Coordinates of C-alpha atoms and ligand atoms in Angstrom, one line a residue:
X2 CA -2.4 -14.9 -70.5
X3 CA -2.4 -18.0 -67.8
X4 CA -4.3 -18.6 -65.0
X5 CA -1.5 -17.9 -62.5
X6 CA -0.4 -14.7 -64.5
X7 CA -4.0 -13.2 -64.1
X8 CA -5.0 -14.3 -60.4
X9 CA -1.7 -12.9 -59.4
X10 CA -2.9 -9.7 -61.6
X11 CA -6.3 -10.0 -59.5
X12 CA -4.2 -9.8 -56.1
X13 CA -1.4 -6.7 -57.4
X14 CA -4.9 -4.5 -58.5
X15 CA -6.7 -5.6 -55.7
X16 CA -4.2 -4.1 -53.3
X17 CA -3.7 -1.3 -55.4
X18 CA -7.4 -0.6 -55.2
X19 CA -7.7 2.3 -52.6
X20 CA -11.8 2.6 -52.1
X21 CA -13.5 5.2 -50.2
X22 CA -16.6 3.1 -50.7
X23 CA -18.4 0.6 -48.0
X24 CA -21.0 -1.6 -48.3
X25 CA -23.7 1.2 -47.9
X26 CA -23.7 0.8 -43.7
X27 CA -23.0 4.8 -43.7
X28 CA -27.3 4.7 -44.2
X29 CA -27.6 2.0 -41.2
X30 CA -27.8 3.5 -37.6
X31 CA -28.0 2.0 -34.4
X32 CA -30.3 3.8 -31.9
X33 CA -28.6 4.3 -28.6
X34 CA -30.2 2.8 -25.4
X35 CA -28.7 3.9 -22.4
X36 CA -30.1 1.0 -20.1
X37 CA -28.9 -2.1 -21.3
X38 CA -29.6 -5.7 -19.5
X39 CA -26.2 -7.0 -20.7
X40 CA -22.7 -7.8 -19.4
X41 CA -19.5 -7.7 -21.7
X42 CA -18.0 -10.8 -20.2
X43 CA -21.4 -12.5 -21.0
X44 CA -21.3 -11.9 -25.2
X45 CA -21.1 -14.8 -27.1
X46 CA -19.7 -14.7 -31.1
X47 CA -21.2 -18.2 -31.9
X48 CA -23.6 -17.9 -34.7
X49 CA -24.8 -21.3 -37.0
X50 CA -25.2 -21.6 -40.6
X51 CA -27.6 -24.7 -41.0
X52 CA -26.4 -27.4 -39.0
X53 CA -22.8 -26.2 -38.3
X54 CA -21.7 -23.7 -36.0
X55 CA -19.2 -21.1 -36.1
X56 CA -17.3 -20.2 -33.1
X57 CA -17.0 -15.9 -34.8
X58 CA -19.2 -14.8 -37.3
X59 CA -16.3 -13.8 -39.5
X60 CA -15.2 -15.5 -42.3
X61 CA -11.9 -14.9 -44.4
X62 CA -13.8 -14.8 -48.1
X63 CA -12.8 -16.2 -50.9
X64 CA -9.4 -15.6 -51.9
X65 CA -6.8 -17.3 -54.0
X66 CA -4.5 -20.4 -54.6
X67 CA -3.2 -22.5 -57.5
X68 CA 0.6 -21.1 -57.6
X69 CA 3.4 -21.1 -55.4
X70 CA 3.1 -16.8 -54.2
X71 CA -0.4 -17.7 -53.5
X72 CA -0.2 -21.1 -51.6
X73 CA 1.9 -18.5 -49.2
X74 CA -0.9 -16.2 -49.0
X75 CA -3.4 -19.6 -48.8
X76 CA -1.4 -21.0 -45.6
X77 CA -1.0 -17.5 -43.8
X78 CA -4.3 -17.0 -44.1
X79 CA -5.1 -20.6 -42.7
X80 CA -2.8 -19.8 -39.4
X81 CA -4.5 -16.5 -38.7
X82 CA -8.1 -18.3 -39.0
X83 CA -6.5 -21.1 -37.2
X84 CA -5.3 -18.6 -34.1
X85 CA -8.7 -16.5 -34.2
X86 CA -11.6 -19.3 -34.7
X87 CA -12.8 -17.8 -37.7
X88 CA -13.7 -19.4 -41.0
X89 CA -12.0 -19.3 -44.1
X90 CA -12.3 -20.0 -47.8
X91 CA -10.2 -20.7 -50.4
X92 CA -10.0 -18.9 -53.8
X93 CA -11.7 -20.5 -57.3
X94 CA -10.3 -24.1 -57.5
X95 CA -10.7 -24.3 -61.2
X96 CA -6.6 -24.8 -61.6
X97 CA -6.0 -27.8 -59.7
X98 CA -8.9 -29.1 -60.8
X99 CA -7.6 -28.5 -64.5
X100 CA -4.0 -29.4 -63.0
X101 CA -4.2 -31.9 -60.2
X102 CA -0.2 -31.0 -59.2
X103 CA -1.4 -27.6 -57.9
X104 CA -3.7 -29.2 -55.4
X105 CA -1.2 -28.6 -52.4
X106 CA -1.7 -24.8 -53.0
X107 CA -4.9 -25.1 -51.5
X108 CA -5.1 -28.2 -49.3
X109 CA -2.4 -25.9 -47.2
X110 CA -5.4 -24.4 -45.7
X111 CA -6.4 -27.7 -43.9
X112 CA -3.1 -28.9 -43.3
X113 CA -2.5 -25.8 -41.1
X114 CA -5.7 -25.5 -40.0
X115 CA -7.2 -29.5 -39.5
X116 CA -10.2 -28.1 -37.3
X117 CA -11.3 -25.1 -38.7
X118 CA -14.4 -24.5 -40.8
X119 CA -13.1 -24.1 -44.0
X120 CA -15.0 -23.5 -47.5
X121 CA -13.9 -24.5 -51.2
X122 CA -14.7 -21.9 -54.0
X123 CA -15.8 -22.9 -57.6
X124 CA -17.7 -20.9 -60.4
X125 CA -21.2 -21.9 -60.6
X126 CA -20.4 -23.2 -63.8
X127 CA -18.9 -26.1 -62.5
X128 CA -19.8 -30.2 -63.2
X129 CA -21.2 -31.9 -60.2
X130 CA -17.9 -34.1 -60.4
X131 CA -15.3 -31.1 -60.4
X132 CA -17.7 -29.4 -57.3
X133 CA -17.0 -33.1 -55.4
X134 CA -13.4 -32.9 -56.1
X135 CA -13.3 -29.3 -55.0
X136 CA -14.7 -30.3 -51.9
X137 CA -12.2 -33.7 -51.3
X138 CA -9.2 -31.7 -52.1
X139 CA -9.3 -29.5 -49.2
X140 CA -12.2 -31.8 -46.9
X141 CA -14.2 -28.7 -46.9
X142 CA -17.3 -28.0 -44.6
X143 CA -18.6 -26.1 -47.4
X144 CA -19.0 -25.1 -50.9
X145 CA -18.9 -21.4 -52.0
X146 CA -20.0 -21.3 -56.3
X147 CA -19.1 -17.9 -57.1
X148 CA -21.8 -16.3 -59.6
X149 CA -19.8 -13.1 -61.9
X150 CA -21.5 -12.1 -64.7
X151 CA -20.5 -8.9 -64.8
X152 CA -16.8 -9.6 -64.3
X153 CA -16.4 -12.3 -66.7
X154 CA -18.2 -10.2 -69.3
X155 CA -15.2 -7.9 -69.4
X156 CA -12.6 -10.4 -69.1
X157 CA -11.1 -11.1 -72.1
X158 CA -10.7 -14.7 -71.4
X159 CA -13.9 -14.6 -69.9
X160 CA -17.3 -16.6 -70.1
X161 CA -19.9 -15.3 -72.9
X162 CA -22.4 -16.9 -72.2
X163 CA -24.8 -18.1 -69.1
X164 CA -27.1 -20.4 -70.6
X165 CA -28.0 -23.5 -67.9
X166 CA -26.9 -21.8 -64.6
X167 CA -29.6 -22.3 -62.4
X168 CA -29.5 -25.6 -64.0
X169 CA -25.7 -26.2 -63.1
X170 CA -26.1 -24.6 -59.3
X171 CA -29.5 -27.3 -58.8
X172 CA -27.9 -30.0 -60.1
X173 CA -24.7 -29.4 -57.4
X174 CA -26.5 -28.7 -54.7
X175 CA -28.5 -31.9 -55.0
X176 CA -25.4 -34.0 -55.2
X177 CA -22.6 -31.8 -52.8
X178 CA -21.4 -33.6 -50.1
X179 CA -21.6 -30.4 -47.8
X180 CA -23.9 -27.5 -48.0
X181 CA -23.3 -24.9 -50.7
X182 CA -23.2 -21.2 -50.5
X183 CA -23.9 -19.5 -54.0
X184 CA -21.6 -15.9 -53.6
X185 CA -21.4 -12.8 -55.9
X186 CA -18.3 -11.4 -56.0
X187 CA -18.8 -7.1 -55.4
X188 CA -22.2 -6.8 -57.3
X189 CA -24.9 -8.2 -55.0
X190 CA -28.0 -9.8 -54.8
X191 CA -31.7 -8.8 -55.3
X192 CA -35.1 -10.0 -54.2
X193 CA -35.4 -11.5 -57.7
X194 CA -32.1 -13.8 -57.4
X195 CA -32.7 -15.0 -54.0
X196 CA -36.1 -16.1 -54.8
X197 CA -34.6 -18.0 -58.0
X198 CA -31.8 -19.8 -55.7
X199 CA -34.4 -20.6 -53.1
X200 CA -36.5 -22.2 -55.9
X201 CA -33.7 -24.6 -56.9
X202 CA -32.6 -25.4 -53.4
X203 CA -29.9 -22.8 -52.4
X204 CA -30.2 -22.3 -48.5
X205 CA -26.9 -20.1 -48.1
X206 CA -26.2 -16.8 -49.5
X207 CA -23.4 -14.9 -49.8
X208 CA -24.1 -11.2 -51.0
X209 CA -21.0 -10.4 -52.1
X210 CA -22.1 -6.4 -52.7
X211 CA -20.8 -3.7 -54.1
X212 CA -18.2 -1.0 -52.4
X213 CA -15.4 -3.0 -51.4
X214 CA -12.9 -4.9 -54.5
X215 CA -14.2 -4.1 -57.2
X216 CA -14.3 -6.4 -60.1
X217 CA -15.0 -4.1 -63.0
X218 CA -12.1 -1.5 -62.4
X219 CA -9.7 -4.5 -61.4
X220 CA -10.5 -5.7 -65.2
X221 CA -10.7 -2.3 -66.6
X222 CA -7.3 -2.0 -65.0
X223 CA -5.7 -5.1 -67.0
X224 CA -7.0 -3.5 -70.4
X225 CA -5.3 -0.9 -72.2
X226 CA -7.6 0.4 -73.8
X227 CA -11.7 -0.2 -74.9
X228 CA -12.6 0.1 -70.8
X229 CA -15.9 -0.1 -69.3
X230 CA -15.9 2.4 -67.4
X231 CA -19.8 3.2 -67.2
X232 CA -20.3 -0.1 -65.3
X233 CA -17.4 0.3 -62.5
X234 CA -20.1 1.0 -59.8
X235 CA -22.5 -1.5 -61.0
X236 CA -24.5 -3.8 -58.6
X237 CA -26.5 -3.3 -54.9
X238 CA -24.2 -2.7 -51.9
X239 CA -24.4 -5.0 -49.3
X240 CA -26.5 -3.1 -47.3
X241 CA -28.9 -2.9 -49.9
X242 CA -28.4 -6.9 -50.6
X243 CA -29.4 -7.7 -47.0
X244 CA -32.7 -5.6 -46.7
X245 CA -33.2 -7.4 -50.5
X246 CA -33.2 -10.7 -48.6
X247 CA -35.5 -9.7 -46.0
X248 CA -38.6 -11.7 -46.9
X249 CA -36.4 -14.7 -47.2
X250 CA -34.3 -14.1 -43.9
X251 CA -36.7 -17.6 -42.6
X252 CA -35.6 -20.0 -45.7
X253 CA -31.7 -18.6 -46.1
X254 CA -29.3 -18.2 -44.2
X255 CA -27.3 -15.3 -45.6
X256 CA -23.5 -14.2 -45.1
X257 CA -23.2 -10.6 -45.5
X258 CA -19.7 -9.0 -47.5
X259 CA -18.1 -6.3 -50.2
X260 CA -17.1 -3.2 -48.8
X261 CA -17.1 -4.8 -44.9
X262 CA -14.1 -2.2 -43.1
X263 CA -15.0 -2.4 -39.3
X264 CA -16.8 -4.1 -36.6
X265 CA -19.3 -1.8 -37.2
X266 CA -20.2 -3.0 -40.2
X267 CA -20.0 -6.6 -39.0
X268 CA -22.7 -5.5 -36.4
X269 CA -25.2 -3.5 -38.6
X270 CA -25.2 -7.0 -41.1
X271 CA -25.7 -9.0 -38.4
X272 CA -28.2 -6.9 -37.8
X273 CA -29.5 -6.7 -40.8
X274 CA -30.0 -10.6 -40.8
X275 CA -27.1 -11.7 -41.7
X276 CA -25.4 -15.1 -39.9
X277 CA -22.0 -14.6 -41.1
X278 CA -19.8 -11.9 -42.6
X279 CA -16.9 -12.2 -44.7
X280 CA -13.9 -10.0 -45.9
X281 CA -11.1 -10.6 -48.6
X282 CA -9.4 -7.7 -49.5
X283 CA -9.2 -5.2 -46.8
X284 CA -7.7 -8.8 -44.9
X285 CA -5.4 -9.7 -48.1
X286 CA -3.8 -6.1 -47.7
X287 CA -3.2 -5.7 -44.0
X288 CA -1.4 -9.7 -44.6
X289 CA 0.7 -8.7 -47.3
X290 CA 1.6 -4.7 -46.3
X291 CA 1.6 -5.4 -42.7
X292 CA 2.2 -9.3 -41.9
X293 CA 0.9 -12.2 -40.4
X294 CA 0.6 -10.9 -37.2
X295 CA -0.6 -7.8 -38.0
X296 CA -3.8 -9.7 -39.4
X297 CA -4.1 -12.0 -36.6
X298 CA -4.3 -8.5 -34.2
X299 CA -7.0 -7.4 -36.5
X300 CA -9.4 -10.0 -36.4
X301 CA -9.0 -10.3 -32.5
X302 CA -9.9 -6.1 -32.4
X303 CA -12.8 -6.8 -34.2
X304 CA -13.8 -9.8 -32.0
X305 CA -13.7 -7.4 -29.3
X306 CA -15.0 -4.3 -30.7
X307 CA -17.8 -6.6 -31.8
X308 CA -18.1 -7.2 -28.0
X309 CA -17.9 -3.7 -27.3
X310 CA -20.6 -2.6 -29.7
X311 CA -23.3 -5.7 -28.7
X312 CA -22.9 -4.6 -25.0
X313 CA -23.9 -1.3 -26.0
X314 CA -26.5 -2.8 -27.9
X315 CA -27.8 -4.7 -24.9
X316 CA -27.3 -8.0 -26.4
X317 CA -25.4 -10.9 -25.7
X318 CA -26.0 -13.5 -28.4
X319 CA -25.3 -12.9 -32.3
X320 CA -29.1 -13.4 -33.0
X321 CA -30.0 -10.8 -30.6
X322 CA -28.5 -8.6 -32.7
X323 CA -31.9 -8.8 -35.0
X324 CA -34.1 -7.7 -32.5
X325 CA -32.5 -4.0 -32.1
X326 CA -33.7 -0.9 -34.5
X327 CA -32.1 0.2 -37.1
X328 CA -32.9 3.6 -38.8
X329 CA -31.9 3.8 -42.7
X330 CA -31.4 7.0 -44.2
X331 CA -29.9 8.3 -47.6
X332 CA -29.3 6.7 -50.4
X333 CA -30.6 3.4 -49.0
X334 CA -33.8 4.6 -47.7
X335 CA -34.4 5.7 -51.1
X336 CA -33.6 2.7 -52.9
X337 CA -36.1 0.5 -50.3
X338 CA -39.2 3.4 -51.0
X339 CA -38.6 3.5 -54.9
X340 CA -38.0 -0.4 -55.4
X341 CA -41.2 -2.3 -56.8
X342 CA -41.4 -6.1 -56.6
X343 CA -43.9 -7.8 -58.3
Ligands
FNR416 C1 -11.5 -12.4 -54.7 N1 -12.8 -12.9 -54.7 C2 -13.1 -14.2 -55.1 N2 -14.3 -14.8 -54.9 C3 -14.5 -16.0 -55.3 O1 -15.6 -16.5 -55.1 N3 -13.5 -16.8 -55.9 C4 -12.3 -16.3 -56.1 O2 -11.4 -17.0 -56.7 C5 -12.0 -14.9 -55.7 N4 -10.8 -14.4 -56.0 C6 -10.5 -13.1 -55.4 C7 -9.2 -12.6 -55.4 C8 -8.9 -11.4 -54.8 C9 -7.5 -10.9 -54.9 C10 -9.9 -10.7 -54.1 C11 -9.6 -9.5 -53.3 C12 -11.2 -11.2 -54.0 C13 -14.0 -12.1 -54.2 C14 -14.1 -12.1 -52.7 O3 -14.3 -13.3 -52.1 C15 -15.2 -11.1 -52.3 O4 -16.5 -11.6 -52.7 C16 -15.1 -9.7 -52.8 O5 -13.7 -9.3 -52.8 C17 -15.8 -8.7 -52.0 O6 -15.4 -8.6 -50.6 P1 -14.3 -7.5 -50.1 O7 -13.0 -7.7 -50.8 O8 -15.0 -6.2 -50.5 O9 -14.2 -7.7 -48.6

């Protein structure tokens, strides 16, 4: 099967995928306070992720690119980050850098978008070169290197083995023009990962947890038969992910995402530590069952709900949003009592 055939598989199951998962915030609760020193007019959605600063703490995840149907998707989702101020990044860039005459599937992004922050995508397999042209092609602020195990275990055409990946994602970050974000894709992270990237120079994390697109039943659902079904709800949700990085929350800076539905959840990760949250699929499917517009409305509802929600909260700055408790129940309070780190 070719690479275009299966990404546009990815996108078909991914909107097919109808979750009544989240990213574990059901266990996160805000405390109400009814005396709040703050003024809705006064909130402010800048938040920074080492030197550069984002004008909304949302980020359109990694997506797609690298055929015609999806340059489409690439450029409509360039004009709604364009007409909200949010970030954006693109999907893996392995194809054009494979096939250089599918680069303008992905430069779209900053030909709509020429001031926007904007974030090229690689696996973390990549070459220090291909990571530099990844970054070129699109004149990105950023680069995401997507780690997968899981996902490309049941691939078919998938990567068998993993030998020299810390090795690989040391070497990039040493040489990348921008900063670079190492991202999970639905599974999450763990105490034990971040301490690993933080030993080998990562500074930004993307969680990329479990309970939103799911990887595992997206390639289950491309297999007839021989599934792995026991794994489909492998991983830590991204609630889970974020009180993993915790102890690190003063060397990372971490971008919170998987299973991210409302601007709830965009509060409780901020909350939680996070400086930036991102969403793919629940944005992919209100783009391509409901339009362009229809996207652009959402984004600016959740800028406002956000609002809403930190003028409740008595805050009026992003970081604030650390200071307030939190009280975790369920299955999350479990997991943080039974979880031994050595
Ligand atoms: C993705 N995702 C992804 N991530 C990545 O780093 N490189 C990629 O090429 C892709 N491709 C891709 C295609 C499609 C159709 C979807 C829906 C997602 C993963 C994405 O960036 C994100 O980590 C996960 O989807 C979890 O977030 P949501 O979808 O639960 O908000």
């Amino acid at each position: 099967m070719s690479r275009e055939t299966r990404k546009l598989e990815h996108i078909r199951l991914a909107l097919a995928q109808r979750t009544h998962e989240c990213g574990g915030f059901e266990d996160i609760r805000f405390v109400h306070q009814s005396l709040p020193e703050s003024d809705l007019s006064e909130t402010a959605l800048e938040t920074r992720i080492g030197e550069l600063t984002f004008s909304s703490p949302i980020l359109i995840n990694a997506m797609t690119g690298g055929a015609d149907k999806t340059k489409e998707i690439n450029r409509k989702l360039a004009i709604a980050a364009a007409e909200t101020g949010v970030a954006m990044a693109v999907g893996s860039q392995r194809a054009a850098i494979v096939d250089p005459a599918l680069i303008h599937t992905y430069s779209v992004v900053r030909e709509v978008n020429p001031q926007g922050i904007i974030a090229a995508n690689l696996g973390a397999d990549a070459s220090v070169e291909d990571a530099i042209r990844a970054v070129e092609m699109i004149q990105a602020d950023l680069l995401q290197l997507h780690v997968n195990v899981p996902q490309e275990l049941i691939m078919p055409e998938g990567d068998r083995s993993f030998r020299g990946i810390r090795k690989r994602i040391a070497e990039i970050v040493k040489y990348s023009p921008v900063p670079v974000i190492v991202k999970e894709v639905g599974f999450g992270m763990s105490y034990e990962t971040y301490k690993e990237l933080i030993d080998i120079g990562v500074r930004i994390i993307d969680v990329g947890g479990r309970g939103g697109t799911n990887f595992i039943r997206i390639e289950n659902e491309r297999r007839k038969h021989r599934r792995f079904v026991s794994i489909e709800t492998w991983g830590q949700s991204a609630a889970i992910s974020l009180l993993e990085a915790g102890p690190f929350l003063d060397r990372v800076d971490v971008i919170a995402s998987g299973g991210i539905r409302n601007a709830l959840d965009v509060a409780k990760s901020l909350s939680l530590g996070a400086s930036v949250v991102g969403i793919a699929g629940s944005f992919l499917r209100i783009l391509q069952e409901e339009g362009l517009e229809a996207l652009i409305d959402e984004i600016t509802h959740l800028h406002e709900e956000l609002r809403v929600i930190m003028t409740i909260l008595g805050c009026n700055t992003i970081s604030e949003l650390r200071d307030v408790p939190l009280v975790i129940t369920g299955f999350t309070a479990d997991w943080c009592h039974a979880r031994t780190i050595d």
